[in-house]
Amino acid sequence: MKASAHYPGRFRPAPVRGRSAPVPLIAALLLALLLAGCAGTPERRAAAPGTGSGIRVTDVHPDDPVRANNVLIRALGLVGTPYRWGGNTPEGGFDCSGLVGFVFLDAANVYLPRTTRDIARHSARTPPRDRLAPADLVLFANRGQVFHIGIYVGEGRFVHAPSTGGTVRLDRLDNPYWSKHYAGARRLLD
C-alpha cells in the first residue's frame, strides 16, 4: 500500500469488497448483546476483603430488602456526622457502636446492645466472608478482641464511625487495614 492524501504519512486501508454492515451498527449490536447478558444477574461481585487474595465478595440479596434499604438510606444519610466517643445521636455525634445501634433502631426497629463487643455476641446469623448482604454488620478485631463495627452497604464498602477527629464515612473492606482486621459479619435482618 502507499500513502494517500486522506491518510498523510500512513498507509491507506485496503478496500473492502462486497457488502458489509456499517461499523457503528455492528458496535451497537455487540453492546446490546453485552448489556443483555448482564441484565439478569441477581448477584453482584464486589471487591474482596483480602487484597490480592483472589477472594471475591458476592453481594447477596437481603432476606428483608425493604428494611435493609431503610438501614442503608439511614446509614448513608449520616455520612459526615462527627465522631464522638460514646456518641449515639446525629446531633451529638457517633462512635461505631452508637452509629450501628442508632441506625438499626431508627430504620429497622431492631434494638442492639450498646457496645461493639456485646453486638458481636448478639444472637444473629454469621454469613461467610465472601457472601455479604447489604445491611449486614461487619466486625473488626485485633488478637481476637472485637474493637470496631460497621454496616455493609454493598460492592465491598461499609459505613462506620472510625475514630476521634473523624466523621462517619464509607470505607472499603479490601483496604489493607480493614482487610487485616476483618473478623466476620452478623446478619440481623432475617
PDB file of N, CA, C and O in Angstrom, residues 83-125:
ATOM      1  N   TYR A  83     -17.413  12.136  64.630  1.00  0.00           N
ATOM      2  CA  TYR A  83     -17.169  11.055  65.582  1.00  0.00           C
ATOM      3  C   TYR A  83     -17.169  11.653  66.991  1.00  0.00           C
ATOM      4  O   TYR A  83     -16.639  12.742  67.212  1.00  0.00           O
ATOM      5  N   ARG A  84     -17.784  10.917  67.914  1.00  0.00           N
ATOM      6  CA  ARG A  84     -17.674  11.274  69.318  1.00  0.00           C
ATOM      7  C   ARG A  84     -17.723   9.999  70.142  1.00  0.00           C
ATOM      8  O   ARG A  84     -18.677   9.215  70.021  1.00  0.00           O
ATOM      9  N   TRP A  85     -16.699   9.767  70.935  1.00  0.00           N
ATOM     10  CA  TRP A  85     -16.658   8.569  71.766  1.00  0.00           C
ATOM     11  C   TRP A  85     -17.881   8.555  72.670  1.00  0.00           C
ATOM     12  O   TRP A  85     -18.209   9.554  73.324  1.00  0.00           O
ATOM     13  N   GLY A  86     -18.623   7.462  72.656  1.00  0.00           N
ATOM     14  CA  GLY A  86     -19.841   7.329  73.447  1.00  0.00           C
ATOM     15  C   GLY A  86     -21.057   7.961  72.805  1.00  0.00           C
ATOM     16  O   GLY A  86     -22.154   7.869  73.345  1.00  0.00           O
ATOM     17  N   GLY A  87     -20.878   8.563  71.621  1.00  0.00           N
ATOM     18  CA  GLY A  87     -21.987   9.240  70.959  1.00  0.00           C
ATOM     19  C   GLY A  87     -22.943   8.275  70.287  1.00  0.00           C
ATOM     20  O   GLY A  87     -22.534   7.262  69.727  1.00  0.00           O
ATOM     21  N   ASN A  88     -24.229   8.613  70.350  1.00  0.00           N
ATOM     22  CA  ASN A  88     -25.221   7.740  69.718  1.00  0.00           C
ATOM     23  C   ASN A  88     -26.400   8.510  69.125  1.00  0.00           C
ATOM     24  O   ASN A  88     -27.494   7.974  68.990  1.00  0.00           O
ATOM     25  N   THR A  89     -26.175   9.781  68.767  1.00  0.00           N
ATOM     26  CA  THR A  89     -27.216  10.578  68.109  1.00  0.00           C
ATOM     27  C   THR A  89     -26.585  11.418  66.996  1.00  0.00           C
ATOM     28  O   THR A  89     -25.405  11.772  67.078  1.00  0.00           O
ATOM     29  N   PRO A  90     -27.378  11.753  65.985  1.00  0.00           N
ATOM     30  CA  PRO A  90     -26.836  12.615  64.924  1.00  0.00           C
ATOM     31  C   PRO A  90     -26.400  13.979  65.461  1.00  0.00           C
ATOM     32  O   PRO A  90     -25.399  14.541  65.016  1.00  0.00           O
ATOM     33  N   GLU A  91     -27.130  14.506  66.437  1.00  0.00           N
ATOM     34  CA  GLU A  91     -26.792  15.820  66.993  1.00  0.00           C
ATOM     35  C   GLU A  91     -25.512  15.771  67.829  1.00  0.00           C
ATOM     36  O   GLU A  91     -24.732  16.724  67.825  1.00  0.00           O
ATOM     37  N   GLY A  92     -25.318  14.707  68.557  1.00  0.00           N
ATOM     38  CA  GLY A  92     -24.167  14.605  69.458  1.00  0.00           C
ATOM     39  C   GLY A  92     -22.970  13.898  68.853  1.00  0.00           C
ATOM     40  O   GLY A  92     -21.896  13.884  69.438  1.00  0.00           O
ATOM     41  N   GLY A  93     -23.123  13.293  67.694  1.00  0.00           N
ATOM     42  CA  GLY A  93     -22.038  12.526  67.079  1.00  0.00           C
ATOM     43  C   GLY A  93     -22.158  11.047  67.414  1.00  0.00           C
ATOM     44  O   GLY A  93     -23.015  10.647  68.215  1.00  0.00           O
ATOM     45  N   PHE A  94     -21.297  10.253  66.779  1.00  0.00           N
ATOM     46  CA  PHE A  94     -21.363   8.799  66.941  1.00  0.00           C
ATOM     47  C   PHE A  94     -19.996   8.196  67.171  1.00  0.00           C
ATOM     48  O   PHE A  94     -19.006   8.642  66.589  1.00  0.00           O
ATOM     49  N   ASP A  95     -19.971   7.134  67.982  1.00  0.00           N
ATOM     50  CA  ASP A  95     -18.870   6.188  67.895  1.00  0.00           C
ATOM     51  C   ASP A  95     -19.405   5.020  67.068  1.00  0.00           C
ATOM     52  O   ASP A  95     -20.562   5.044  66.626  1.00  0.00           O
ATOM     53  N   CYS A  96     -18.595   4.013  66.813  1.00  0.00           N
ATOM     54  CA  CYS A  96     -19.021   2.971  65.865  1.00  0.00           C
ATOM     55  C   CYS A  96     -20.257   2.213  66.325  1.00  0.00           C
ATOM     56  O   CYS A  96     -21.208   2.026  65.564  1.00  0.00           O
ATOM     57  N   SER A  97     -20.296   1.801  67.591  1.00  0.00           N
ATOM     58  CA  SER A  97     -21.454   1.035  68.055  1.00  0.00           C
ATOM     59  C   SER A  97     -22.671   1.933  68.236  1.00  0.00           C
ATOM     60  O   SER A  97     -23.805   1.501  68.046  1.00  0.00           O
ATOM     61  N   GLY A  98     -22.458   3.194  68.568  1.00  0.00           N
ATOM     62  CA  GLY A  98     -23.564   4.144  68.667  1.00  0.00           C
ATOM     63  C   GLY A  98     -24.227   4.355  67.315  1.00  0.00           C
ATOM     64  O   GLY A  98     -25.452   4.430  67.211  1.00  0.00           O
ATOM     65  N   LEU A  99     -23.406   4.442  66.274  1.00  0.00           N
ATOM     66  CA  LEU A  99     -23.939   4.586  64.910  1.00  0.00           C
ATOM     67  C   LEU A  99     -24.779   3.377  64.530  1.00  0.00           C
ATOM     68  O   LEU A  99     -25.917   3.504  64.079  1.00  0.00           O
ATOM     69  N   VAL A 100     -24.224   2.183  64.728  1.00  0.00           N
ATOM     70  CA  VAL A 100     -24.932   0.950  64.366  1.00  0.00           C
ATOM     71  C   VAL A 100     -26.231   0.819  65.152  1.00  0.00           C
ATOM     72  O   VAL A 100     -27.291   0.533  64.588  1.00  0.00           O
ATOM     73  N   GLY A 101     -26.167   1.043  66.451  1.00  0.00           N
ATOM     74  CA  GLY A 101     -27.368   0.937  67.277  1.00  0.00           C
ATOM     75  C   GLY A 101     -28.437   1.943  66.879  1.00  0.00           C
ATOM     76  O   GLY A 101     -29.615   1.602  66.772  1.00  0.00           O
ATOM     77  N   PHE A 102     -28.029   3.193  66.632  1.00  0.00           N
ATOM     78  CA  PHE A 102     -28.978   4.229  66.230  1.00  0.00           C
ATOM     79  C   PHE A 102     -29.644   3.870  64.901  1.00  0.00           C
ATOM     80  O   PHE A 102     -30.867   3.949  64.764  1.00  0.00           O
ATOM     81  N   VAL A 103     -28.852   3.486  63.913  1.00  0.00           N
ATOM     82  CA  VAL A 103     -29.388   3.200  62.578  1.00  0.00           C
ATOM     83  C   VAL A 103     -30.363   2.030  62.624  1.00  0.00           C
ATOM     84  O   VAL A 103     -31.462   2.111  62.069  1.00  0.00           O
ATOM     85  N   PHE A 104     -29.988   0.947  63.293  1.00  0.00           N
ATOM     86  CA  PHE A 104     -30.870  -0.228  63.308  1.00  0.00           C
ATOM     87  C   PHE A 104     -32.153   0.026  64.092  1.00  0.00           C
ATOM     88  O   PHE A 104     -33.217  -0.450  63.708  1.00  0.00           O
ATOM     89  N   LEU A 105     -32.083   0.797  65.167  1.00  0.00           N
ATOM     90  CA  LEU A 105     -33.300   1.104  65.913  1.00  0.00           C
ATOM     91  C   LEU A 105     -34.192   2.048  65.118  1.00  0.00           C
ATOM     92  O   LEU A 105     -35.391   1.814  64.983  1.00  0.00           O
ATOM     93  N   ASP A 106     -33.606   3.083  64.541  1.00  0.00           N
ATOM     94  CA  ASP A 106     -34.372   4.095  63.823  1.00  0.00           C
ATOM     95  C   ASP A 106     -34.950   3.576  62.499  1.00  0.00           C
ATOM     96  O   ASP A 106     -36.078   3.885  62.164  1.00  0.00           O
ATOM     97  N   ALA A 107     -34.173   2.790  61.771  1.00  0.00           N
ATOM     98  CA  ALA A 107     -34.584   2.388  60.424  1.00  0.00           C
ATOM     99  C   ALA A 107     -35.223   1.008  60.343  1.00  0.00           C
ATOM    100  O   ALA A 107     -35.960   0.731  59.395  1.00  0.00           O
ATOM    101  N   ALA A 108     -34.944   0.131  61.311  1.00  0.00           N
ATOM    102  CA  ALA A 108     -35.457  -1.246  61.212  1.00  0.00           C
ATOM    103  C   ALA A 108     -36.118  -1.728  62.494  1.00  0.00           C
ATOM    104  O   ALA A 108     -36.511  -2.886  62.581  1.00  0.00           O
ATOM    105  N   ASN A 109     -36.217  -0.858  63.500  1.00  0.00           N
ATOM    106  CA  ASN A 109     -36.828  -1.217  64.774  1.00  0.00           C
ATOM    107  C   ASN A 109     -36.152  -2.428  65.428  1.00  0.00           C
ATOM    108  O   ASN A 109     -36.811  -3.294  66.006  1.00  0.00           O
ATOM    109  N   VAL A 110     -34.808  -2.476  65.312  1.00  0.00           N
ATOM    110  CA  VAL A 110     -34.011  -3.548  65.921  1.00  0.00           C
ATOM    111  C   VAL A 110     -33.161  -2.920  67.012  1.00  0.00           C
ATOM    112  O   VAL A 110     -32.337  -2.038  66.744  1.00  0.00           O
ATOM    113  N   TYR A 111     -33.384  -3.364  68.246  1.00  0.00           N
ATOM    114  CA  TYR A 111     -32.611  -2.848  69.381  1.00  0.00           C
ATOM    115  C   TYR A 111     -31.356  -3.693  69.529  1.00  0.00           C
ATOM    116  O   TYR A 111     -31.417  -4.921  69.543  1.00  0.00           O
ATOM    117  N   LEU A 112     -30.205  -3.029  69.646  1.00  0.00           N
ATOM    118  CA  LEU A 112     -28.930  -3.720  69.803  1.00  0.00           C
ATOM    119  C   LEU A 112     -28.264  -3.315  71.106  1.00  0.00           C
ATOM    120  O   LEU A 112     -28.482  -2.207  71.603  1.00  0.00           O
ATOM    121  N   PRO A 113     -27.409  -4.176  71.654  1.00  0.00           N
ATOM    122  CA  PRO A 113     -26.628  -3.782  72.830  1.00  0.00           C
ATOM    123  C   PRO A 113     -25.775  -2.546  72.517  1.00  0.00           C
ATOM    124  O   PRO A 113     -25.523  -2.227  71.355  1.00  0.00           O
ATOM    125  N   ARG A 114     -25.281  -1.866  73.523  1.00  0.00           N
ATOM    126  CA  ARG A 114     -24.583  -0.596  73.319  1.00  0.00           C
ATOM    127  C   ARG A 114     -23.135  -0.750  72.857  1.00  0.00           C
ATOM    128  O   ARG A 114     -22.641   0.071  72.108  1.00  0.00           O
ATOM    129  N   THR A 115     -22.432  -1.793  73.256  1.00  0.00           N
ATOM    130  CA  THR A 115     -21.004  -1.878  72.922  1.00  0.00           C
ATOM    131  C   THR A 115     -20.754  -2.799  71.733  1.00  0.00           C
ATOM    132  O   THR A 115     -21.534  -3.723  71.456  1.00  0.00           O
ATOM    133  N   THR A 116     -19.645  -2.541  71.074  1.00  0.00           N
ATOM    134  CA  THR A 116     -19.241  -3.353  69.927  1.00  0.00           C
ATOM    135  C   THR A 116     -19.090  -4.816  70.319  1.00  0.00           C
ATOM    136  O   THR A 116     -19.555  -5.713  69.612  1.00  0.00           O
ATOM    137  N   ARG A 117     -18.453  -5.071  71.458  1.00  0.00           N
ATOM    138  CA  ARG A 117     -18.250  -6.454  71.901  1.00  0.00           C
ATOM    139  C   ARG A 117     -19.583  -7.159  72.137  1.00  0.00           C
ATOM    140  O   ARG A 117     -19.759  -8.315  71.761  1.00  0.00           O
ATOM    141  N   ASP A 118     -20.524  -6.464  72.743  1.00  0.00           N
ATOM    142  CA  ASP A 118     -21.836  -7.078  73.001  1.00  0.00           C
ATOM    143  C   ASP A 118     -22.630  -7.281  71.710  1.00  0.00           C
ATOM    144  O   ASP A 118     -23.345  -8.274  71.573  1.00  0.00           O
ATOM    145  N   ILE A 119     -22.505  -6.354  70.775  1.00  0.00           N
ATOM    146  CA  ILE A 119     -23.174  -6.540  69.479  1.00  0.00           C
ATOM    147  C   ILE A 119     -22.581  -7.760  68.771  1.00  0.00           C
ATOM    148  O   ILE A 119     -23.305  -8.562  68.182  1.00  0.00           O
ATOM    149  N   ALA A 120     -21.261  -7.949  68.858  1.00  0.00           N
ATOM    150  CA  ALA A 120     -20.611  -9.102  68.228  1.00  0.00           C
ATOM    151  C   ALA A 120     -21.111 -10.413  68.818  1.00  0.00           C
ATOM    152  O   ALA A 120     -21.169 -11.424  68.116  1.00  0.00           O
ATOM    153  N   ARG A 121     -21.494 -10.406  70.090  1.00  0.00           N
ATOM    154  CA  ARG A 121     -22.012 -11.613  70.756  1.00  0.00           C
ATOM    155  C   ARG A 121     -23.515 -11.790  70.556  1.00  0.00           C
ATOM    156  O   ARG A 121     -24.076 -12.812  70.929  1.00  0.00           O
ATOM    157  N   HIS A 122     -24.157 -10.775  69.999  1.00  0.00           N
ATOM    158  CA  HIS A 122     -25.616 -10.785  69.791  1.00  0.00           C
ATOM    159  C   HIS A 122     -26.015 -11.983  68.920  1.00  0.00           C
ATOM    160  O   HIS A 122     -25.326 -12.322  67.964  1.00  0.00           O
ATOM    161  N   SER A 123     -27.116 -12.601  69.250  1.00  0.00           N
ATOM    162  CA  SER A 123     -27.590 -13.760  68.505  1.00  0.00           C
ATOM    163  C   SER A 123     -28.021 -13.344  67.096  1.00  0.00           C
ATOM    164  O   SER A 123     -28.988 -12.597  66.930  1.00  0.00           O
ATOM    165  N   ALA A 124     -27.273 -13.799  66.111  1.00  0.00           N
ATOM    166  CA  ALA A 124     -27.575 -13.484  64.711  1.00  0.00           C
ATOM    167  C   ALA A 124     -26.828 -14.475  63.826  1.00  0.00           C
ATOM    168  O   ALA A 124     -25.855 -15.100  64.254  1.00  0.00           O
ATOM    169  N   ARG A 125     -27.306 -14.591  62.601  1.00  0.00           N
ATOM    170  CA  ARG A 125     -26.610 -15.461  61.648  1.00  0.00           C
ATOM    171  C   ARG A 125     -25.236 -14.876  61.329  1.00  0.00           C
ATOM    172  O   ARG A 125     -25.060 -13.660  61.337  1.00  0.00           O
TER     173      ARG A 125
END
